[in-house]
Amino acid sequence: MNAAPTTRRLTVAQALVEFLAHQYTERDGRRQRLIGACWGIFGHGNVAGVGQALLESGTALPYLQGRNEQAMVHAAVGYARQCDRLSAQAVTTSIGPGATNLVTGAALATVNRLPVLLLPGDTFATRPAEPVLQQLEVPYAGDVSVNDVLRPVSRYFDRVTRPEALIPAAMQAMRVLADPVDTGAVTLALPQDVQAEAYDWPEEFFADRVWRVPRPAPDAAALAEAVRSVRGARRPLVIAGGGVHHSEAEEALRAFADATGIPVASTQAGKGSLRHDHPCDVGGIGHTGTATADALAREADLVIGVGTRYTDFTTASATLFAEPGVRFVNLNIAAFDAHKLGALSLVADARAGLEALTGALAGHRVEKEYEAAYGAAKEEWERRVDAAYGAADASARPSQTQVLGALDALVDDTDIVINAAGSLPGDLHKLWRARSRRQYHLEYGYSCMGYEIPAAIGVRLAAPDRPVWALVGDGTYLMNPTEIVTAVQEGINFTMVLIQNHGYASIGGLSEATGGERFGTAYRFRAGDGTYTGAPLPVDLAANAASLGMRVIRAATVGELRAALAEARGANRPTCVYVETETADTVPGAPEAQAWWDVPVAETATRPAAVAARAAYDRQAAGRRRHL
């Protein structure tokens, strides 16, 4: 007779934690933990369930204490991106506001195709009393809770209302987290009574399980057609997106560029796919791109997208690719993205696809005149970068671009620079000289203020031996500074460069360009008539950072800034370099946008600024086209 199956009696929460500790991914023969740790803030809904289970598990699933639920997701996303999406982290919260605070982070993860496991507590499945604390009562549906707001921002969502339902739910959750096409936020809503319920689990549920991440090759016929398209193009251009990094395809891209001489532009997510000093690297593309890349895009007769989603910033809201006969070849592991812009689709892993293209194009190279032309344009752009970075008198207050120049002069290949929203992403995309594959860490799919500090923690956890810089403006700092306390408590060392310019610089500029006259974008005293005076608020963000436990170095001049950055880079504790930047028009800044971005302007208005802005908008919008 067959022996009875071996089981273990554990609560649902205990079983889930044990299960997560035995999940692995494997790619190219390298294995790593799929769930590296679990972030958590405890309250009713998870304190006696997942919290107790994490306590019992010891170091099997490391626990990290956060201060803000959204920030915990940002930290987990930063970690996953640094790990090339092969390892992720979980986030557990209480029910009610703890759960709904996850929504922004979940949206960011899913938009950027980055894995994170969300474990929010939920109201009672058995409904012993209704309503319970923080329960949303929906008159038309008794099975709806606030956690349902996570459905549209999750790649997979399930509510575990019975112990045995955890088995298929957990397996599906791991499948999605490890899938390079479908990954994003994964939510397992856990009713608080079910978390504490015991069940006899099959021992096989807790066995080591390896989720292999494949490298699918392109279809032979599609590859042959792509090769014909490349051979027939006179002015081809590659656009490298985040998929190049996720696939670890940088060397394959370099080999492709070396062999063919085709220039390579990059999206925000793809910057650093080639080193900045590679002859074929022409910098960022699109609204925040370089003049070199955008000019090439306007004249390109073939655009080869590698791992890019073609957002409106990349395509200049469908105005950038102006050549009448331009065609597209898209290499992407997701068919959804590969088919964009009426492209010939190469549905494949970025590395496998680039290697196949390079091999099939053996002997093919663009014309020398084309190489010489974009090479000269690249050199001219580098001179513009030098001018923007160039520091004036060492005793002068620095501009924002001079802050970047001082940091550029200090870092090496090991440093990682993190940013997300505001005016800095535009300056960085145009100017930053990326030296290594994961040096440039910009979250711009969701452009979420408050991302930088928690993401720096996640990145440092994934890369503990690399210097990590979080570049933070005053606006984004005020959104979400609380994880500084987490970094101090856990001894997670990173440097925050806190730039004070007294308002929302990016949106202020956008407001001015669209006829809004910078309304509501500055941090100033408000007068009785509703206007704002020129005096900045007496807010000391450096003192705030110090009160949260950071060491703070204030830098008032270019010379002090250089010294402060060098000192911070060698620090052994979380450190803030605080600098107030010059905003006067006479100070050198980043070049203006090299391409358009569609932000609709009022069609009718009484103020002259808005009327003029609408006329400019209509001129630009006339250049939009559909690529079919």
XYZ file of C-alpha atoms in Angstrom:
628
model
C 0.000 0.000 0.000
C 1.134 3.542 -0.687
C 2.104 5.577 2.346
C -0.189 8.414 3.300
C 1.015 11.825 2.039
C 3.119 13.712 4.574
C 1.517 16.886 5.852
C 2.398 19.749 8.189
C -0.117 21.608 10.298
C 0.500 25.315 10.020
C -1.572 28.469 9.848
C -2.133 30.042 6.452
C 0.322 32.832 7.274
C 2.955 30.368 8.487
C 2.511 28.238 5.379
C 2.825 31.274 3.095
C 6.040 32.465 4.736
C 7.505 28.960 4.601
C 6.507 28.631 0.936
C 8.064 31.977 -0.029
C 11.370 31.017 1.583
C 11.706 28.100 -0.866
C 11.077 29.896 -4.179
C 13.948 30.528 -6.613
C 14.511 31.853 -10.106
C 17.169 30.634 -12.483
C 18.523 32.155 -15.682
C 21.708 31.232 -17.508
C 22.437 28.660 -14.821
C 22.419 31.254 -11.999
C 19.965 30.685 -9.179
C 18.734 33.234 -6.657
C 15.937 33.662 -4.143
C 12.734 34.839 -5.782
C 11.542 36.560 -2.591
C 14.574 38.007 -0.850
C 12.838 39.627 2.140
C 9.511 40.926 3.408
C 8.835 44.559 4.262
C 6.120 45.174 6.801
C 4.160 47.621 8.909
C 1.915 45.805 11.335
C -1.597 46.557 12.459
C -4.804 44.646 12.856
C -5.113 42.460 9.817
C -1.522 41.222 9.737
C 0.059 41.538 13.184
C -1.282 38.204 14.460
C -1.023 36.483 11.088
C 1.885 37.306 8.794
C 3.671 39.153 11.619
C 3.608 36.124 13.899
C 4.673 33.882 11.007
C 7.672 36.091 10.176
C 8.695 36.043 13.839
C 8.583 32.236 13.888
C 10.477 31.939 10.611
C 13.578 33.647 12.000
C 16.003 34.319 9.153
C 14.257 32.022 6.655
C 12.474 35.088 5.253
C 14.235 38.263 6.452
C 11.982 41.029 7.758
C 12.482 44.744 7.022
C 10.608 47.418 8.977
C 9.246 50.330 6.973
C 7.535 53.591 7.919
C 5.196 54.164 4.992
C 3.406 51.508 2.958
C 3.900 53.229 -0.390
C 7.578 53.691 0.380
C 7.993 50.006 1.200
C 6.768 49.147 -2.303
C 9.194 51.684 -3.791
C 12.051 50.072 -1.869
C 11.021 46.637 -3.127
C 10.807 47.931 -6.698
C 14.279 49.473 -6.487
C 15.578 46.141 -5.237
C 13.891 44.180 -8.041
C 15.198 46.482 -10.743
C 18.745 46.256 -9.432
C 18.359 42.451 -9.425
C 17.303 42.461 -13.112
C 13.816 41.300 -12.030
C 15.197 37.907 -10.978
C 14.658 38.572 -7.272
C 11.844 40.499 -5.617
C 10.577 41.424 -2.167
C 7.222 41.115 -0.428
C 5.311 43.856 1.382
C 2.763 43.160 4.133
C 0.307 45.688 5.560
C -2.704 45.899 7.821
C -6.206 46.314 6.444
C -7.759 49.685 5.651
C -5.376 52.610 5.026
C -2.353 50.347 5.286
C -3.636 48.399 2.304
C -4.800 51.356 0.209
C -1.462 53.088 0.734
C -0.038 50.364 -1.518
C -1.901 51.551 -4.614
C 0.608 54.130 -5.881
C 3.560 51.793 -5.404
C 1.673 48.959 -7.075
C 0.874 51.145 -10.075
C 4.535 52.157 -10.332
C 5.651 48.514 -10.255
C 3.158 47.377 -12.868
C 3.726 50.325 -15.209
C 7.468 49.657 -15.094
C 7.036 45.846 -15.373
C 8.887 45.238 -12.099
C 7.940 42.433 -9.684
C 6.734 43.007 -6.137
C 4.538 40.780 -3.955
C 1.851 42.616 -1.960
C 0.300 40.910 1.081
C -2.345 43.277 2.468
C -4.514 42.211 5.333
C -8.240 42.026 4.606
C -11.500 41.986 6.520
C -12.907 38.742 7.961
C -13.846 36.043 5.467
C -16.234 34.511 7.994
C -17.937 37.847 8.757
C -18.423 37.318 12.491
C -19.421 40.966 12.907
C -19.979 43.685 10.351
C -18.706 46.247 9.903
C -15.335 45.638 11.515
C -12.819 48.427 12.020
C -11.755 49.975 8.677
C -14.215 47.888 6.658
C -15.705 49.463 3.554
C -19.417 48.713 3.384
C -20.650 48.392 -0.194
C -24.458 48.098 -0.304
C -24.544 46.216 -3.607
C -21.721 43.718 -2.924
C -20.823 41.984 0.307
C -17.518 40.591 -0.940
C -15.855 43.915 -1.829
C -13.170 45.432 0.396
C -10.798 48.346 0.014
C -8.230 45.881 -1.305
C -10.186 45.696 -4.542
C -8.652 49.041 -5.528
C -5.459 47.040 -6.107
C -7.032 44.959 -8.890
C -6.412 47.352 -11.813
C -2.810 48.028 -10.759
C -1.902 44.372 -10.186
C -0.766 41.880 -12.802
C -2.337 39.175 -10.643
C -4.847 39.544 -7.807
C -6.426 36.933 -5.573
C -8.218 36.932 -2.239
C -7.434 33.841 -0.181
C -10.744 33.134 1.568
C -10.003 29.481 2.428
C -6.742 27.883 3.604
C -6.584 25.381 0.745
C -7.026 28.216 -1.764
C -3.555 29.464 -0.846
C -1.900 26.673 -2.824
C -3.111 27.633 -6.326
C -3.010 31.353 -5.474
C 0.604 31.207 -4.295
C 1.669 29.209 -7.342
C 0.037 31.679 -9.732
C 1.603 34.566 -7.847
C 5.094 33.106 -8.263
C 4.474 32.373 -11.944
C 3.626 36.007 -12.638
C 6.465 37.424 -10.548
C 8.999 35.306 -12.471
C 7.484 35.923 -15.921
C 9.452 38.574 -17.873
C 6.358 39.376 -19.950
C 3.617 39.482 -17.317
C 5.479 40.658 -14.232
C 4.487 43.610 -12.070
C 2.651 43.985 -8.783
C 1.109 40.745 -7.533
C -1.489 40.979 -4.760
C -2.623 38.235 -2.414
C -5.275 39.750 -0.161
C -5.309 37.876 3.150
C -8.402 38.041 5.380
C -7.196 38.317 8.941
C -9.163 35.317 10.224
C -7.921 33.086 7.396
C -4.299 34.068 8.109
C -4.617 32.581 11.580
C -6.495 29.422 10.529
C -4.592 26.100 10.652
C -4.541 23.537 7.861
C -2.749 20.273 7.041
C -0.462 21.250 4.169
C 1.147 18.724 1.823
C 4.891 18.648 2.415
C 5.484 19.123 -1.315
C 4.156 22.679 -1.002
C 7.312 23.591 0.924
C 9.876 21.946 -1.346
C 12.428 24.107 -3.137
C 10.884 25.285 -6.399
C 12.840 26.835 -9.263
C 11.128 29.163 -11.744
C 13.300 29.197 -14.844
C 13.382 32.471 -16.755
C 13.759 31.659 -20.456
C 15.538 33.461 -23.276
C 13.236 32.826 -26.248
C 14.840 33.292 -29.661
C 13.156 35.192 -32.509
C 11.109 33.443 -35.176
C 13.331 32.552 -38.145
C 11.068 34.146 -40.750
C 10.670 37.356 -38.752
C 14.427 37.478 -38.206
C 15.099 37.114 -41.926
C 12.668 39.939 -42.698
C 14.270 42.144 -40.035
C 17.700 41.499 -41.534
C 16.419 42.555 -44.964
C 15.031 45.743 -43.439
C 18.342 46.604 -41.765
C 20.366 45.872 -44.878
C 18.069 48.095 -46.916
C 18.199 51.073 -44.534
C 20.526 54.025 -45.082
C 19.868 55.832 -41.795
C 18.910 53.219 -39.171
C 18.690 54.044 -35.459
C 18.459 51.765 -32.423
C 16.336 52.789 -29.432
C 17.448 50.902 -26.323
C 14.816 50.554 -23.612
C 14.704 49.043 -20.152
C 14.408 45.556 -21.604
C 18.096 45.695 -22.511
C 18.992 45.972 -18.829
C 16.419 43.459 -17.625
C 17.798 40.906 -20.088
C 21.438 41.718 -19.252
C 21.841 42.365 -22.966
C 24.312 45.251 -22.773
C 27.239 43.269 -24.162
C 25.067 41.897 -26.959
C 24.013 45.462 -27.833
C 27.628 46.639 -27.793
C 28.600 43.780 -30.117
C 25.722 44.681 -32.452
C 26.753 48.359 -32.512
C 30.435 47.486 -33.001
C 29.601 45.233 -35.937
C 27.074 47.455 -37.728
C 27.945 51.022 -36.735
C 24.248 51.748 -36.154
C 23.826 54.576 -33.599
C 22.083 53.791 -30.318
C 19.768 56.190 -28.491
C 18.238 55.326 -25.130
C 15.042 55.847 -23.213
C 15.092 56.821 -19.548
C 14.878 53.134 -18.597
C 17.470 52.124 -21.172
C 20.150 54.747 -20.538
C 23.485 53.079 -19.868
C 22.790 50.249 -22.301
C 25.975 51.512 -23.960
C 28.643 53.432 -22.099
C 28.447 57.149 -22.747
C 31.832 57.107 -24.487
C 31.015 54.332 -26.944
C 31.185 55.803 -30.480
C 27.639 54.617 -31.262
C 26.002 56.011 -28.106
C 24.097 59.186 -29.014
C 22.372 59.682 -25.655
C 18.779 60.023 -24.573
C 15.922 60.218 -27.057
C 12.625 62.058 -27.105
C 11.375 65.074 -25.197
C 14.264 64.931 -22.738
C 16.746 63.585 -25.263
C 19.873 64.974 -26.869
C 19.914 67.056 -30.023
C 22.018 64.316 -31.625
C 19.580 61.483 -30.953
C 16.484 63.492 -31.809
C 17.925 64.734 -35.111
C 18.790 61.153 -36.044
C 15.265 60.048 -35.123
C 13.689 62.683 -37.345
C 15.697 61.493 -40.358
C 15.763 57.746 -39.635
C 14.336 55.473 -42.312
C 14.414 52.477 -39.938
C 13.988 52.495 -36.154
C 15.020 49.351 -34.271
C 13.395 49.324 -30.856
C 14.971 46.957 -28.320
C 13.029 46.420 -25.098
C 11.143 49.713 -25.242
C 7.469 50.529 -24.629
C 7.572 53.680 -26.825
C 6.048 56.068 -24.290
C 5.054 59.572 -25.338
C 8.295 60.982 -23.931
C 10.232 58.656 -26.244
C 8.193 59.382 -29.374
C 7.724 63.099 -28.600
C 3.999 62.386 -28.522
C 4.125 60.791 -32.002
C 5.930 63.741 -33.637
C 9.556 62.599 -33.571
C 9.865 60.027 -36.373
C 9.262 62.408 -39.262
C 10.716 60.596 -42.292
C 7.713 59.793 -44.537
C 8.831 56.241 -45.240
C 10.141 55.383 -41.778
C 9.582 51.772 -40.696
C 10.058 50.011 -37.379
C 11.547 46.718 -36.226
C 10.744 45.988 -32.592
C 12.653 43.393 -30.598
C 10.719 42.778 -27.393
C 9.913 39.791 -25.212
C 6.322 41.077 -24.956
C 4.257 40.777 -28.136
C 2.121 43.672 -26.884
C 5.109 46.033 -27.157
C 6.706 44.411 -30.202
C 3.673 45.259 -32.365
C 3.619 48.981 -31.578
C 3.980 51.590 -34.347
C 3.042 49.060 -37.015
C 6.407 47.395 -36.559
C 7.857 44.183 -37.825
C 7.815 42.205 -34.584
C 10.699 40.185 -33.229
C 9.168 38.615 -30.141
C 12.220 37.404 -28.254
C 14.523 37.974 -25.329
C 16.620 41.092 -25.931
C 19.966 39.329 -25.597
C 18.949 36.347 -27.716
C 17.433 38.605 -30.351
C 20.438 40.924 -30.573
C 22.809 37.986 -30.853
C 20.692 36.518 -33.645
C 20.554 39.846 -35.495
C 24.303 40.400 -35.185
C 25.043 36.940 -36.523
C 22.611 37.266 -39.439
C 23.951 40.714 -40.369
C 27.576 39.537 -40.612
C 29.522 41.885 -42.858
C 26.873 44.597 -42.930
C 27.763 48.122 -41.796
C 26.235 51.558 -42.267
C 27.902 53.997 -44.650
C 30.996 55.803 -43.377
C 29.411 59.175 -44.084
C 26.549 58.340 -41.722
C 28.944 57.300 -38.968
C 31.008 60.449 -39.441
C 27.927 62.673 -39.324
C 26.482 61.306 -36.109
C 29.973 61.099 -34.595
C 30.488 64.825 -35.197
C 27.043 65.591 -33.768
C 27.872 63.519 -30.688
C 31.079 65.504 -30.145
C 29.187 68.780 -30.466
C 26.648 67.626 -27.868
C 29.439 66.679 -25.478
C 30.698 70.249 -25.696
C 27.225 71.430 -24.691
C 27.299 69.043 -21.737
C 30.677 70.433 -20.691
C 29.250 73.957 -20.839
C 26.254 72.993 -18.684
C 28.432 71.166 -16.174
C 31.188 73.767 -16.141
C 31.481 75.419 -12.751
C 31.963 79.127 -12.441
C 33.808 80.648 -9.511
C 34.189 78.046 -6.758
C 32.659 80.582 -4.365
C 29.457 80.877 -6.427
C 26.171 79.172 -5.660
C 25.781 76.202 -8.043
C 23.029 75.632 -10.554
C 21.265 72.278 -10.704
C 23.299 71.203 -13.723
C 26.486 72.192 -11.928
C 25.442 69.907 -9.073
C 25.265 67.090 -11.633
C 28.619 68.155 -13.049
C 30.257 67.991 -9.637
C 28.836 64.504 -9.092
C 29.845 63.419 -12.609
C 33.437 64.423 -11.872
C 33.486 62.292 -8.707
C 31.794 58.978 -9.508
C 33.209 55.894 -11.181
C 31.690 52.778 -12.742
C 30.509 51.431 -9.385
C 28.245 54.322 -8.382
C 24.464 54.190 -8.800
C 22.422 57.369 -9.304
C 18.680 57.288 -8.482
C 15.991 59.781 -9.437
C 12.344 59.831 -10.459
C 10.301 63.003 -10.895
C 10.714 66.743 -11.299
C 13.234 68.661 -13.386
C 16.156 66.362 -12.607
C 15.075 63.493 -14.941
C 15.209 65.821 -17.934
C 18.649 67.139 -17.027
C 19.964 63.655 -16.297
C 18.606 62.107 -19.490
C 20.244 64.810 -21.587
C 23.481 65.230 -19.673
C 24.426 62.270 -17.488
C 27.389 60.206 -18.700
C 26.442 56.659 -17.765
C 29.501 54.532 -17.120
C 28.043 51.108 -16.356
C 24.935 49.028 -16.951
C 23.086 49.778 -13.731
C 24.534 53.164 -12.835
C 21.559 55.162 -14.118
C 18.389 54.347 -12.161
C 15.516 56.585 -13.250
C 11.899 55.700 -12.506
C 10.083 57.491 -15.287
C 7.368 55.083 -16.323
C 5.207 56.434 -13.494
C 7.358 59.490 -12.664
C 6.486 59.158 -9.010
C 7.569 61.793 -6.520
C 8.807 60.237 -3.307
C 10.418 57.231 -4.997
C 14.080 58.127 -4.616
C 14.787 57.646 -0.899
C 13.090 54.253 -0.449
C 14.400 53.074 -3.825
C 17.927 53.910 -2.687
C 17.399 51.602 0.276
C 16.192 48.792 -1.979
C 19.070 49.271 -4.406
C 21.609 49.287 -1.591
C 20.140 46.032 -0.249
C 20.609 44.502 -3.697
C 24.069 46.034 -4.226
C 25.593 46.494 -0.753
C 29.105 47.202 -2.043
C 28.196 50.007 -4.468
C 27.905 53.719 -3.616
C 24.259 54.776 -3.999
C 23.119 58.371 -4.583
C 19.501 59.502 -4.246
C 19.052 62.832 -6.042
C 16.077 64.517 -4.393
C 14.430 67.871 -5.019
C 12.641 69.784 -2.295
C 9.213 68.886 -3.682
C 9.800 65.151 -3.783
C 11.528 65.231 -0.384
C 8.441 66.722 1.231
C 6.359 63.932 -0.304
C 8.125 61.037 1.379
C 11.180 61.466 3.659
C 10.187 58.910 6.291
C 12.301 55.986 5.096
C 15.390 57.913 6.195
C 14.538 56.496 9.622
C 14.520 52.991 8.148
C 17.955 53.504 6.592
C 19.336 54.792 9.900
C 17.793 51.955 11.905
C 18.964 49.202 9.553
C 22.373 50.745 8.835
C 21.638 50.965 5.101
C 24.164 53.445 3.837
C 23.377 55.781 0.938
C 23.881 59.438 0.137
C 21.003 61.811 -0.480
C 21.763 64.933 -2.488
C 18.952 67.243 -1.407
C 18.487 70.124 -3.848
C 16.498 73.109 -2.612
C 15.033 75.338 -5.325
C 11.929 76.462 -3.429
C 9.217 74.862 -5.501
C 8.242 72.536 -8.301
C 10.795 73.458 -10.958
C 9.633 71.017 -13.618
C 5.928 71.758 -13.334
C 6.699 75.453 -12.972
C 8.406 75.404 -16.347
C 5.596 73.349 -17.864
C 3.024 75.753 -16.425
C 4.828 78.675 -18.012
C 5.059 76.914 -21.371
C 1.341 76.074 -21.401
C 0.042 79.478 -20.337
C -0.344 78.703 -16.637
C 2.181 81.404 -15.649
C 3.728 79.155 -12.935
C 0.538 79.359 -10.857
C 0.749 77.238 -7.697
C 4.232 75.882 -8.343
C 6.464 77.880 -5.967
C 6.957 77.637 -2.195
C 6.295 81.247 -1.238
C 4.346 83.235 1.328
C 0.773 83.877 0.287
C -0.572 87.420 0.448
C -4.125 88.426 1.330
C -5.082 88.870 -2.321
C -4.155 85.275 -3.107
C -0.854 86.107 -4.831
C 2.527 84.850 -3.671
C 5.399 87.117 -2.649
C 8.987 86.577 -3.727
C 10.165 85.520 -0.271
C 10.839 81.787 0.133
C 9.404 79.916 3.084
C 11.627 79.627 6.196
C 11.766 75.846 5.854
C 14.996 74.043 6.734
C 14.925 70.655 5.007
C 18.496 69.920 6.058
C 17.504 70.234 9.702
C 14.568 67.938 9.022
C 16.832 65.288 7.506
C 19.158 65.590 10.498
C 16.224 65.179 12.876
C 15.433 61.864 11.169
C 18.928 60.588 11.880
C 20.953 61.482 8.802
C 24.334 63.094 8.943
C 23.963 66.380 7.025
C 26.654 68.307 5.162
C 25.574 71.751 3.972
C 27.147 73.107 0.800
C 26.568 76.741 -0.134
C 29.059 77.079 -2.983
C 30.469 75.086 -5.868
C 33.690 74.503 -3.940
C 31.877 73.379 -0.806
C 29.667 71.103 -2.891
C 32.636 69.290 -4.411
C 34.143 68.721 -0.980
C 30.804 67.626 0.504
C 30.148 65.066 -2.226
C 33.609 63.576 -1.842
C 33.194 63.372 1.932
C 29.740 61.807 1.632
C 30.919 59.169 -0.819
C 33.301 57.839 1.811
C 30.833 57.973 4.682
C 29.824 54.851 6.597
C 26.315 56.004 7.537
C 23.330 57.549 5.714
C 24.439 61.039 4.726
C 22.725 64.056 3.206
C 24.449 66.695 1.096
C 22.170 69.744 1.180
C 22.564 72.425 -1.469
C 20.453 75.422 -2.387
C 20.742 75.961 -6.129
C 20.852 79.142 -8.155
C 17.821 79.655 -10.385
C 18.734 82.943 -12.083
C 18.554 82.923 -15.878
C 22.210 83.959 -16.115
C 23.390 80.647 -14.672
C 24.154 77.918 -17.245
C 21.559 75.172 -17.363
C 20.638 72.130 -19.382
C 19.735 72.750 -23.030
C 16.038 73.191 -23.721
C 13.875 70.247 -24.747
C 14.877 68.925 -28.154
C 11.438 67.516 -28.978
C 7.792 68.169 -28.159
C 5.589 66.669 -25.450
C 1.819 66.853 -25.723
C 0.222 68.673 -22.778
C -3.081 70.151 -23.994
C -3.499 73.909 -23.636
C -6.785 75.744 -23.053
C -8.551 76.208 -26.403
C -10.094 79.467 -25.229
C -8.570 81.865 -22.706
C -8.489 85.555 -21.776
C -4.901 85.801 -20.556
C -2.334 86.505 -23.315
C 0.087 83.824 -22.075
C -2.487 81.060 -22.548
C -3.565 82.378 -25.963
C 0.051 82.350 -27.173
C 0.637 78.907 -25.678
C -2.387 77.511 -27.522
C -1.105 78.827 -30.838
C 2.243 77.142 -30.220
C 0.446 73.943 -29.201
C -1.557 73.842 -32.423
C 1.619 74.238 -34.488
C 3.312 71.328 -32.710
C 0.248 69.067 -32.685
C 0.000 69.364 -36.447
C 3.121 67.192 -36.690
C 1.527 64.150 -35.044
C 1.197 61.054 -37.170
C 0.070 57.464 -36.902
C 2.652 54.832 -37.771
C 0.740 51.967 -39.325
